Amino acid sequence: MRTCFLFCTAFLFSCSEQHSEYDSLVINEFLTSNTLGLVLDEMGQAEDYIEIYNKSNDPVNLRDVYLSDDSTNLMVFKFPDTVIEPNGFILVWADDDSHQGSLHANFKLSANKGDEIILSSNNRIIDRIQFFPHNNNPQARLPDISFGRNSDGDTLWTRQKKLTPGAPNSGP
């Protein structure tokens, strides 16, 4: 009887879904055409951005987390050894200029051609969003208008009524 119990317990563990400490992270908001300079990076430059949100009540260290715009290479930009606080935000500048700081991605987003943003760890996709050029899709990107989750961590994506990098989303 004891042998059967141990076998059944081992079987249950091997069949359970794999979860990660990073499952609470989501891509929360992004801006692909910062033409008016409504948001500036620490160098005073108008750059596009990607906001990551931690929807859990626990801090998460991002040391093994990556951002990419290429589904064939999930490890384009590696986050520095930094912590995102519970229900907190972290902003990455998508300016293809990693020399400006540790939170400047080495890729840009394309508002004109469409693109995707992928958040991953250990070659496992945590979150992904695809977007398309303005003229091909009503949910597309317009200059100086961010696209984000209706409310932080929500599943519904909408155009935001105002830019909210590093702060709660404003909704439609």
mmCIF file of C-alpha atoms in Angstrom:
data_model
loop_
_atom_site.group_PDB
_atom_site.id
_atom_site.type_symbol
_atom_site.label_atom_id
_atom_site.label_comp_id
_atom_site.label_asym_id
_atom_site.label_seq_id
_atom_site.Cartn_x
_atom_site.Cartn_y
_atom_site.Cartn_z
ATOM 1 C CA MET A 1 0.000 0.000 0.000
ATOM 2 C CA ARG A 2 2.797 2.409 0.885
ATOM 3 C CA THR A 3 4.549 1.773 -2.474
ATOM 4 C CA CYS A 4 1.387 2.570 -4.400
ATOM 5 C CA PHE A 5 0.920 5.824 -2.502
ATOM 6 C CA LEU A 6 4.469 6.962 -3.253
ATOM 7 C CA PHE A 7 4.077 6.033 -6.920
ATOM 8 C CA CYS A 8 0.777 7.917 -7.197
ATOM 9 C CA THR A 9 2.268 10.965 -5.490
ATOM 10 C CA ALA A 10 5.238 10.971 -7.876
ATOM 11 C CA PHE A 11 2.898 10.621 -10.853
ATOM 12 C CA LEU A 12 0.810 13.592 -9.716
ATOM 13 C CA PHE A 13 3.903 15.757 -9.393
ATOM 14 C CA SER A 14 5.156 14.828 -12.839
ATOM 15 C CA CYS A 15 1.791 15.613 -14.464
ATOM 16 C CA SER A 16 1.194 18.944 -12.767
ATOM 17 C CA GLU A 17 1.489 22.104 -14.827
ATOM 18 C CA GLN A 18 4.832 23.870 -14.574
ATOM 19 C CA HIS A 19 4.564 27.198 -12.802
ATOM 20 C CA SER A 20 7.223 29.814 -12.386
ATOM 21 C CA GLU A 21 7.913 32.674 -10.019
ATOM 22 C CA TYR A 22 7.552 34.840 -13.137
ATOM 23 C CA ASP A 23 3.935 33.882 -13.914
ATOM 24 C CA SER A 24 2.763 37.057 -12.167
ATOM 25 C CA LEU A 25 4.559 39.253 -14.726
ATOM 26 C CA VAL A 26 2.680 40.725 -17.681
ATOM 27 C CA ILE A 27 3.371 43.165 -20.466
ATOM 28 C CA ASN A 28 1.033 45.910 -19.295
ATOM 29 C CA GLU A 29 1.431 48.895 -21.642
ATOM 30 C CA PHE A 30 3.557 49.934 -24.606
ATOM 31 C CA LEU A 31 4.114 52.959 -26.823
ATOM 32 C CA THR A 32 5.523 52.511 -30.328
ATOM 33 C CA SER A 33 5.560 56.067 -31.626
ATOM 34 C CA ASN A 34 6.666 58.693 -29.095
ATOM 35 C CA THR A 35 6.769 61.615 -31.542
ATOM 36 C CA LEU A 36 5.710 64.519 -29.302
ATOM 37 C CA GLY A 37 8.015 63.636 -26.422
ATOM 38 C CA LEU A 38 5.178 63.306 -23.926
ATOM 39 C CA VAL A 39 7.368 60.822 -22.033
ATOM 40 C CA LEU A 40 11.150 61.219 -21.839
ATOM 41 C CA ASP A 41 13.818 58.772 -20.726
ATOM 42 C CA GLU A 42 16.540 59.724 -18.220
ATOM 43 C CA MET A 43 18.579 61.242 -21.106
ATOM 44 C CA GLY A 44 15.690 63.567 -21.998
ATOM 45 C CA GLN A 45 14.937 61.669 -25.200
ATOM 46 C CA ALA A 46 11.503 60.736 -26.533
ATOM 47 C CA GLU A 47 11.725 56.948 -26.794
ATOM 48 C CA ASP A 48 9.172 54.188 -27.134
ATOM 49 C CA TYR A 49 8.585 52.091 -24.040
ATOM 50 C CA ILE A 50 7.364 48.750 -22.723
ATOM 51 C CA GLU A 51 5.895 48.522 -19.228
ATOM 52 C CA ILE A 52 5.990 45.288 -17.209
ATOM 53 C CA TYR A 53 3.604 44.811 -14.274
ATOM 54 C CA ASN A 54 3.932 42.409 -11.324
ATOM 55 C CA LYS A 55 0.351 41.432 -10.487
ATOM 56 C CA SER A 56 1.325 39.450 -7.370
ATOM 57 C CA ASN A 57 1.731 40.414 -3.723
ATOM 58 C CA ASP A 58 5.371 39.293 -3.760
ATOM 59 C CA PRO A 59 8.482 41.007 -5.141
ATOM 60 C CA VAL A 60 10.010 39.338 -8.215
ATOM 61 C CA ASN A 61 13.679 39.509 -9.217
ATOM 62 C CA LEU A 62 13.973 39.878 -12.996
ATOM 63 C CA ARG A 63 17.532 38.477 -13.293
ATOM 64 C CA ASP A 64 16.395 35.529 -15.479
ATOM 65 C CA VAL A 65 13.751 37.380 -17.509
ATOM 66 C CA TYR A 66 14.041 38.527 -21.132
ATOM 67 C CA LEU A 67 12.187 40.786 -23.570
ATOM 68 C CA SER A 68 12.207 40.214 -27.297
ATOM 69 C CA ASP A 69 10.568 41.336 -30.507
ATOM 70 C CA ASP A 70 11.604 38.108 -32.259
ATOM 71 C CA SER A 71 9.842 34.790 -31.631
ATOM 72 C CA THR A 72 12.880 32.904 -32.981
ATOM 73 C CA ASN A 73 15.169 34.518 -30.379
ATOM 74 C CA LEU A 74 13.491 34.991 -27.003
ATOM 75 C CA MET A 75 16.667 36.291 -25.354
ATOM 76 C CA VAL A 76 17.197 39.613 -27.157
ATOM 77 C CA PHE A 77 17.160 41.839 -24.042
ATOM 78 C CA LYS A 78 18.071 40.496 -20.590
ATOM 79 C CA PHE A 79 16.765 42.358 -17.572
ATOM 80 C CA PRO A 80 19.385 43.422 -15.056
ATOM 81 C CA ASP A 81 19.428 41.920 -11.559
ATOM 82 C CA THR A 82 16.578 44.120 -10.353
ATOM 83 C CA VAL A 83 13.385 43.610 -8.376
ATOM 84 C CA ILE A 84 9.876 44.593 -9.396
ATOM 85 C CA GLU A 85 7.836 45.235 -6.277
ATOM 86 C CA PRO A 86 4.410 43.697 -5.548
ATOM 87 C CA ASN A 87 1.798 45.313 -7.807
ATOM 88 C CA GLY A 88 4.671 47.365 -9.187
ATOM 89 C CA PHE A 89 5.841 48.444 -12.616
ATOM 90 C CA ILE A 90 9.140 48.570 -14.452
ATOM 91 C CA LEU A 91 9.720 50.505 -17.652
ATOM 92 C CA VAL A 92 12.014 49.440 -20.485
ATOM 93 C CA TRP A 93 12.903 51.922 -23.214
ATOM 94 C CA ALA A 94 12.640 50.254 -26.641
ATOM 95 C CA ASP A 95 15.247 52.483 -28.285
ATOM 96 C CA ASP A 96 17.922 50.050 -29.536
ATOM 97 C CA ASP A 97 20.490 51.885 -27.406
ATOM 98 C CA SER A 98 21.538 49.677 -24.506
ATOM 99 C CA HIS A 99 24.543 51.973 -23.865
ATOM 100 C CA GLN A 100 22.154 54.509 -22.289
ATOM 101 C CA GLY A 101 21.375 52.261 -19.331
ATOM 102 C CA SER A 102 20.417 48.815 -18.132
ATOM 103 C CA LEU A 103 16.718 49.355 -18.894
ATOM 104 C CA HIS A 104 17.247 50.364 -22.528
ATOM 105 C CA ALA A 105 16.436 47.420 -24.798
ATOM 106 C CA ASN A 106 18.657 46.577 -27.731
ATOM 107 C CA PHE A 107 15.680 46.603 -30.106
ATOM 108 C CA LYS A 108 12.999 49.032 -31.301
ATOM 109 C CA LEU A 109 9.308 48.484 -31.902
ATOM 110 C CA SER A 110 7.857 49.154 -35.342
ATOM 111 C CA ALA A 111 4.621 51.131 -35.386
ATOM 112 C CA ASN A 112 4.609 51.145 -39.203
ATOM 113 C CA LYS A 113 5.142 47.436 -39.865
ATOM 114 C CA GLY A 114 3.687 45.910 -36.715
ATOM 115 C CA ASP A 115 5.635 43.829 -34.288
ATOM 116 C CA GLU A 116 5.405 41.648 -31.217
ATOM 117 C CA ILE A 117 6.668 41.904 -27.666
ATOM 118 C CA ILE A 118 7.578 38.707 -25.849
ATOM 119 C CA LEU A 119 8.359 38.344 -22.144
ATOM 120 C CA SER A 120 10.135 35.075 -21.317
ATOM 121 C CA SER A 121 12.321 33.146 -18.902
ATOM 122 C CA ASN A 122 14.320 29.970 -19.577
ATOM 123 C CA ASN A 123 12.962 29.873 -23.169
ATOM 124 C CA ARG A 124 9.406 29.761 -21.795
ATOM 125 C CA ILE A 125 7.022 32.512 -22.900
ATOM 126 C CA ILE A 126 5.459 34.277 -19.932
ATOM 127 C CA ASP A 127 3.477 36.845 -21.929
ATOM 128 C CA ARG A 128 3.226 38.010 -25.532
ATOM 129 C CA ILE A 129 1.422 40.744 -27.443
ATOM 130 C CA GLN A 130 1.311 41.256 -31.211
ATOM 131 C CA PHE A 131 0.319 44.546 -32.797
ATOM 132 C CA PHE A 132 -0.233 45.725 -36.329
ATOM 133 C CA PRO A 133 0.142 48.942 -38.348
ATOM 134 C CA HIS A 134 -2.605 51.541 -38.005
ATOM 135 C CA ASN A 135 -4.101 51.118 -41.480
ATOM 136 C CA ASN A 136 -4.478 47.326 -41.165
ATOM 137 C CA ASN A 137 -6.132 47.046 -37.787
ATOM 138 C CA PRO A 138 -8.531 49.129 -35.691
ATOM 139 C CA GLN A 139 -6.540 48.103 -32.593
ATOM 140 C CA ALA A 140 -3.353 49.394 -34.185
ATOM 141 C CA ARG A 141 -0.848 51.898 -32.980
ATOM 142 C CA LEU A 142 -1.228 55.620 -33.467
ATOM 143 C CA PRO A 143 1.468 58.197 -32.714
ATOM 144 C CA ASP A 144 1.689 59.179 -29.030
ATOM 145 C CA ILE A 145 -1.114 56.838 -27.964
ATOM 146 C CA SER A 146 -0.181 53.873 -25.824
ATOM 147 C CA PHE A 147 -1.842 50.498 -25.916
ATOM 148 C CA GLY A 148 -2.348 48.679 -22.639
ATOM 149 C CA ARG A 149 -4.437 46.402 -20.547
ATOM 150 C CA ASN A 150 -7.812 47.918 -19.682
ATOM 151 C CA SER A 151 -6.746 47.822 -16.042
ATOM 152 C CA ASP A 152 -3.417 46.592 -14.701
ATOM 153 C CA GLY A 153 -2.975 42.856 -15.311
ATOM 154 C CA ASP A 154 -6.359 42.534 -17.081
ATOM 155 C CA THR A 155 -6.752 40.332 -20.172
ATOM 156 C CA LEU A 156 -8.483 43.018 -22.283
ATOM 157 C CA TRP A 157 -6.197 45.366 -24.271
ATOM 158 C CA THR A 158 -7.314 48.875 -25.292
ATOM 159 C CA ARG A 159 -5.938 52.205 -26.401
ATOM 160 C CA GLN A 160 -5.192 54.185 -23.276
ATOM 161 C CA LYS A 161 -6.777 57.603 -22.841
ATOM 162 C CA LYS A 162 -3.443 58.906 -21.518
ATOM 163 C CA LEU A 163 0.118 57.634 -21.233
ATOM 164 C CA THR A 164 0.773 55.986 -17.867
ATOM 165 C CA PRO A 165 4.329 54.616 -17.880
ATOM 166 C CA GLY A 166 5.196 53.241 -14.434
ATOM 167 C CA ALA A 167 1.700 53.961 -13.101
ATOM 168 C CA PRO A 168 -1.771 52.333 -13.170
ATOM 169 C CA ASN A 169 -3.335 52.222 -16.640
ATOM 170 C CA SER A 170 -5.959 54.816 -17.520
ATOM 171 C CA GLY A 171 -8.224 52.549 -19.567
ATOM 172 C CA PRO A 172 -10.112 53.466 -22.723
#
